[in-house]
Amino acid sequence: MTFAATVLTLYPEMFPGPLGASIAGRALREERWSLEAVQIRDFATDRHRSVDDTPAGGGAGMVLRADVVAAALDSVADDRPVLAMTPRGAPLTQDRVRALASGPGATILCGRFEGFDERLFQARAIEEVSIGDYVLSGGEMGALVLLDACVRLIPGVMGAASSGDEESFESGLLEYPHYTRPYEWEGRTIPEVLRSGDHARIAAWRKSQAETDTRLRRPDLWERHEGARVQSPSGARRRQDD
Ligand code: SAH
């Protein structure tokens, strides 16, 4: 089963865009995943092919019409999860990406203007997803981000490198820092432990770096990680041993 992505958008020409290059592009050509972009405007019913209207209650901008977007969505309805890109959605996580990547694919709704008529989310099973606490001009970049994160996890797409559970977020922590040749650059050397060949010492060093960096850079992640550790039976045991 390949991962099938369908993107509903007013700008289908934005796809595959950057997903046609590099790892995702090669996987697309190898048919490890598929991508279809559907023009929402094709489902407009009036003479002007309008997809938006002024916001009820007044205010700036335009709102995507529920009837037009729903018609576009219903035209591709199947058993894949439907995600809508919106800053009001649940922040995208690596856990969610991993779950999506192991499923049949996704249908992704891209907003524009002020966003979607809220009744759309009441009338259809749609998961509202945000890619971060900032505002884009449209959902297309969000869909590209989401798909890039999913595609690299599809078996065979990245080879062994991606399967590592040491990657940032996979263990609830940021990944440890990396170094490569030259050994000395502008007077700075690679940490000695990484040249020791002692795999146990290297693993211990990487673990402690990952923990320190997460604690300093992402106190939110660290708190969650520590919370999970205290709650899990092994974590609790470790705590008592401290
Ligand atoms: N008025 C909205 C923002 C609309 S931005 C608000 O303040 O919540 C236009 C479109 O860009 C949205 O409908 C959504 O599809 C997309 N978008 C903007 N920011 C996003 C984000 N952080 N995550 C995902 N999609 C986003």
Coordinates of C-alpha atoms and ligand atoms in Angstrom, one line a residue:
M1 CA 0.0 0.0 0.0
T2 CA 1.4 3.4 -0.9
F3 CA 0.8 6.6 0.9
A4 CA -1.7 8.6 -1.1
A5 CA -1.9 12.4 -0.6
T6 CA -4.7 14.5 -2.0
V7 CA -4.5 18.2 -1.5
L8 CA -7.5 20.5 -1.9
T9 CA -6.3 24.0 -2.8
L10 CA -6.9 27.1 -4.8
Y11 CA -3.3 26.8 -6.0
P12 CA -2.8 23.3 -7.3
E13 CA 0.3 24.6 -9.3
M14 CA 2.1 24.8 -5.9
F15 CA 2.3 21.0 -5.9
P16 CA 4.5 19.0 -5.9
G17 CA 6.7 22.1 -5.8
P18 CA 9.6 21.4 -3.5
L19 CA 8.3 17.8 -2.9
G20 CA 9.3 17.1 -6.5
A21 CA 13.0 17.5 -5.5
S22 CA 15.5 15.5 -3.5
I23 CA 14.3 12.5 -1.3
A24 CA 10.5 13.2 -1.6
G25 CA 10.8 13.7 -5.4
R26 CA 12.7 10.5 -6.0
A27 CA 10.1 8.6 -3.8
L28 CA 7.3 10.2 -5.8
R29 CA 8.9 9.1 -9.1
E30 CA 9.4 5.6 -7.6
E31 CA 5.7 5.6 -6.7
R32 CA 6.4 5.0 -3.1
W33 CA 3.8 7.7 -2.5
S34 CA 1.3 9.6 -4.7
L35 CA 0.1 13.2 -4.8
E36 CA -3.0 14.7 -6.3
A37 CA -3.9 18.4 -6.2
V38 CA -7.6 19.2 -6.5
Q39 CA -8.7 22.7 -7.5
I40 CA -11.4 23.8 -4.9
R41 CA -12.7 26.3 -7.4
D42 CA -13.9 23.5 -9.7
F43 CA -16.6 22.9 -7.1
A44 CA -18.0 26.5 -7.1
T45 CA -21.6 26.6 -8.3
D46 CA -22.2 30.2 -9.3
R47 CA -21.4 32.1 -12.5
H48 CA -18.4 33.8 -11.0
R49 CA -17.0 30.5 -9.6
S50 CA -16.7 32.1 -6.2
V51 CA -15.2 30.1 -3.3
D52 CA -15.3 32.8 -0.7
D53 CA -17.5 35.5 0.8
T54 CA -17.4 38.3 3.3
P55 CA -17.2 37.4 7.0
A56 CA -20.5 37.2 8.9
G57 CA -20.4 39.9 11.6
G58 CA -18.1 42.1 9.5
G59 CA -14.4 42.6 9.6
A60 CA -11.5 42.3 7.2
G61 CA -10.9 39.7 4.6
M62 CA -12.9 36.8 3.1
V63 CA -14.0 33.4 4.3
L64 CA -13.9 30.1 2.4
R65 CA -17.4 28.9 1.8
A66 CA -18.4 25.7 3.6
D67 CA -20.6 24.5 0.7
V68 CA -17.9 24.8 -1.9
V69 CA -15.1 23.3 0.2
A70 CA -17.4 20.4 1.4
A71 CA -18.3 19.6 -2.3
A72 CA -14.6 19.4 -3.1
L73 CA -13.9 17.3 -0.1
D74 CA -16.9 14.9 -0.7
S75 CA -15.6 14.4 -4.2
V76 CA -12.5 12.7 -2.8
A77 CA -14.0 11.1 0.3
D78 CA -12.6 7.7 1.2
D79 CA -11.1 6.1 4.3
R80 CA -8.1 8.4 4.6
P81 CA -7.9 10.9 7.4
V82 CA -8.9 14.5 6.4
L83 CA -6.7 17.3 7.8
A84 CA -7.3 21.0 7.5
M85 CA -4.4 23.4 7.8
T86 CA -5.3 26.2 10.3
P87 CA -3.4 28.1 13.0
R88 CA -6.4 27.2 15.2
G89 CA -5.6 23.5 14.9
A90 CA -3.6 21.1 17.1
P91 CA 0.2 21.7 16.7
L92 CA 1.7 19.0 14.4
T93 CA 3.9 16.5 16.3
Q94 CA 6.3 13.8 15.2
D95 CA 4.0 11.3 16.8
R96 CA 1.1 12.4 14.6
V97 CA 3.4 12.4 11.6
R98 CA 4.6 8.9 12.3
A99 CA 1.0 7.7 12.7
L100 CA -0.1 9.3 9.4
A101 CA 3.0 8.0 7.6
S102 CA 2.1 4.4 8.5
G103 CA -1.5 4.8 7.3
P104 CA -3.1 5.0 3.8
G105 CA -2.3 8.7 3.3
A106 CA -4.2 11.9 3.9
T107 CA -6.5 14.4 2.3
I108 CA -5.4 17.9 3.2
L109 CA -7.4 21.0 3.0
C110 CA -5.5 24.3 2.4
G111 CA -7.1 27.5 3.6
R112 CA -6.7 31.0 2.2
F113 CA -8.0 34.4 3.1
E114 CA -9.3 34.4 6.7
G115 CA -9.8 30.6 6.7
F116 CA -12.8 28.3 6.6
D117 CA -16.4 28.7 7.5
E118 CA -16.5 27.0 10.9
R119 CA -19.5 24.9 10.1
L120 CA -17.3 22.8 7.8
F121 CA -15.6 21.3 10.9
Q122 CA -18.9 20.5 12.5
A123 CA -20.4 18.9 9.4
R124 CA -17.4 16.7 8.4
A125 CA -14.8 14.6 10.3
I126 CA -11.8 16.9 9.9
E127 CA -8.7 17.1 12.0
E128 CA -7.6 20.7 12.3
V129 CA -3.8 20.9 12.2
S130 CA -1.3 23.8 12.8
I131 CA 2.3 23.7 11.8
G132 CA 3.3 26.3 14.4
D133 CA 2.4 29.5 16.2
Y134 CA 2.7 31.9 13.3
V135 CA 0.4 32.8 10.4
L136 CA 1.0 31.8 6.8
S137 CA -0.8 33.3 3.9
G138 CA -2.2 29.9 2.9
G139 CA -2.3 26.3 3.9
E140 CA -0.2 25.1 1.0
M141 CA 3.1 25.6 2.7
G142 CA 1.7 23.7 5.7
A143 CA 0.6 20.8 3.6
L144 CA 4.1 20.7 2.0
V145 CA 5.6 20.6 5.5
L146 CA 3.3 17.9 6.7
L147 CA 3.8 15.8 3.6
D148 CA 7.6 16.2 3.7
A149 CA 7.6 15.0 7.3
C150 CA 5.4 12.0 6.4
V151 CA 7.1 10.9 3.2
R152 CA 10.6 10.6 4.7
L153 CA 9.2 8.0 7.1
I154 CA 7.7 5.8 4.4
P155 CA 9.7 2.5 4.3
G156 CA 12.4 2.6 1.6
V157 CA 12.3 6.4 1.2
M158 CA 15.3 7.3 3.3
G159 CA 17.0 4.0 3.9
A160 CA 18.5 3.2 7.3
A161 CA 19.4 6.8 8.2
S162 CA 15.8 7.7 8.9
S163 CA 14.9 4.7 10.9
G164 CA 17.0 5.8 13.9
D165 CA 15.0 6.5 16.9
E166 CA 17.6 8.9 18.0
E167 CA 16.2 11.6 15.7
S168 CA 14.9 14.8 17.4
F169 CA 11.5 14.3 19.1
E170 CA 11.5 10.5 18.5
S171 CA 12.4 10.0 22.2
G172 CA 10.7 13.2 23.4
L173 CA 14.1 14.9 23.3
L174 CA 16.1 17.0 20.8
E175 CA 18.8 15.0 19.1
Y176 CA 22.5 15.3 20.2
P177 CA 24.8 17.6 18.1
H178 CA 26.7 16.3 15.1
Y179 CA 30.3 16.8 13.9
T180 CA 32.2 15.7 10.8
R181 CA 35.6 16.2 9.2
P182 CA 37.8 18.3 9.2
Y183 CA 38.9 17.4 12.8
E184 CA 40.0 21.0 13.4
W185 CA 38.2 24.0 11.9
E186 CA 39.0 27.6 12.8
G187 CA 40.8 26.3 15.9
R188 CA 37.8 24.2 17.1
T189 CA 38.1 20.5 17.4
I190 CA 35.6 17.7 17.5
P191 CA 34.8 16.5 21.0
E192 CA 37.4 13.9 21.9
V193 CA 34.9 11.3 23.0
L194 CA 33.6 11.0 19.4
R195 CA 37.0 9.9 18.3
S196 CA 37.5 7.4 21.1
G197 CA 35.9 4.5 19.3
D198 CA 34.3 3.6 22.6
H199 CA 30.7 3.1 21.6
A200 CA 29.3 2.9 25.2
R201 CA 31.1 6.2 26.1
I202 CA 29.9 7.8 22.8
A203 CA 26.3 6.7 23.5
A204 CA 26.4 8.0 27.1
W205 CA 27.8 11.4 25.8
R206 CA 25.2 11.7 23.2
K207 CA 22.4 10.9 25.7
S208 CA 23.6 13.5 28.1
Q209 CA 24.0 16.1 25.3
A210 CA 20.5 15.4 24.1
E211 CA 19.2 15.9 27.7
T212 CA 21.1 19.0 28.4
D213 CA 20.2 20.7 25.1
T214 CA 16.5 19.8 25.5
R215 CA 16.5 21.1 29.0
L216 CA 18.1 24.4 28.0
R217 CA 16.5 25.0 24.6
R218 CA 13.1 23.4 25.0
P219 CA 12.0 23.5 28.6
D220 CA 8.5 22.6 27.4
L221 CA 9.7 19.3 25.9
W222 CA 11.9 18.6 28.8
E223 CA 9.1 19.0 31.3
R224 CA 6.9 16.6 29.3
H225 CA 9.8 14.1 29.0
E226 CA 10.5 14.3 32.8
G227 CA 6.7 13.9 33.5
A228 CA 6.6 10.8 31.4
R229 CA 9.7 9.4 33.0
V230 CA 8.3 9.8 36.5
Q231 CA 5.0 8.2 35.6
S232 CA 6.4 5.2 33.8
P233 CA 7.2 2.2 36.1
S234 CA 10.9 2.1 35.0
G235 CA 11.1 5.9 35.4
A236 CA 9.7 5.6 38.9
R237 CA 12.3 3.0 39.8
R238 CA 15.0 5.2 38.4
R239 CA 13.8 8.0 40.5
Q240 CA 14.0 6.0 43.7
D241 CA 17.5 5.0 42.8
D242 CA 18.6 8.6 42.4
Ligands
SAH1 N1 -7.5 34.3 10.1 C1 -6.8 33.1 10.4 C2 -5.5 32.9 9.6 C3 -5.7 32.7 8.1 S1 -4.3 32.5 7.3 C4 -6.4 33.1 11.9 O1 -6.1 34.1 12.4 O2 -6.5 32.0 12.5 C5 -4.8 31.7 5.8 C6 -4.7 30.2 5.7 O3 -3.3 29.9 5.9 C7 -5.4 29.4 6.8 O4 -6.7 29.1 6.5 C8 -4.6 28.1 6.9 O5 -5.0 27.2 5.9 C9 -3.2 28.6 6.5 N2 -2.4 28.8 7.7 C10 -1.9 29.9 8.2 N3 -1.2 29.7 9.3 C11 -1.1 28.4 9.5 C12 -0.4 27.6 10.4 N4 0.3 28.1 11.4 N5 -0.6 26.2 10.3 C13 -1.3 25.7 9.3 N6 -2.0 26.4 8.4 C14 -1.8 27.8 8.5

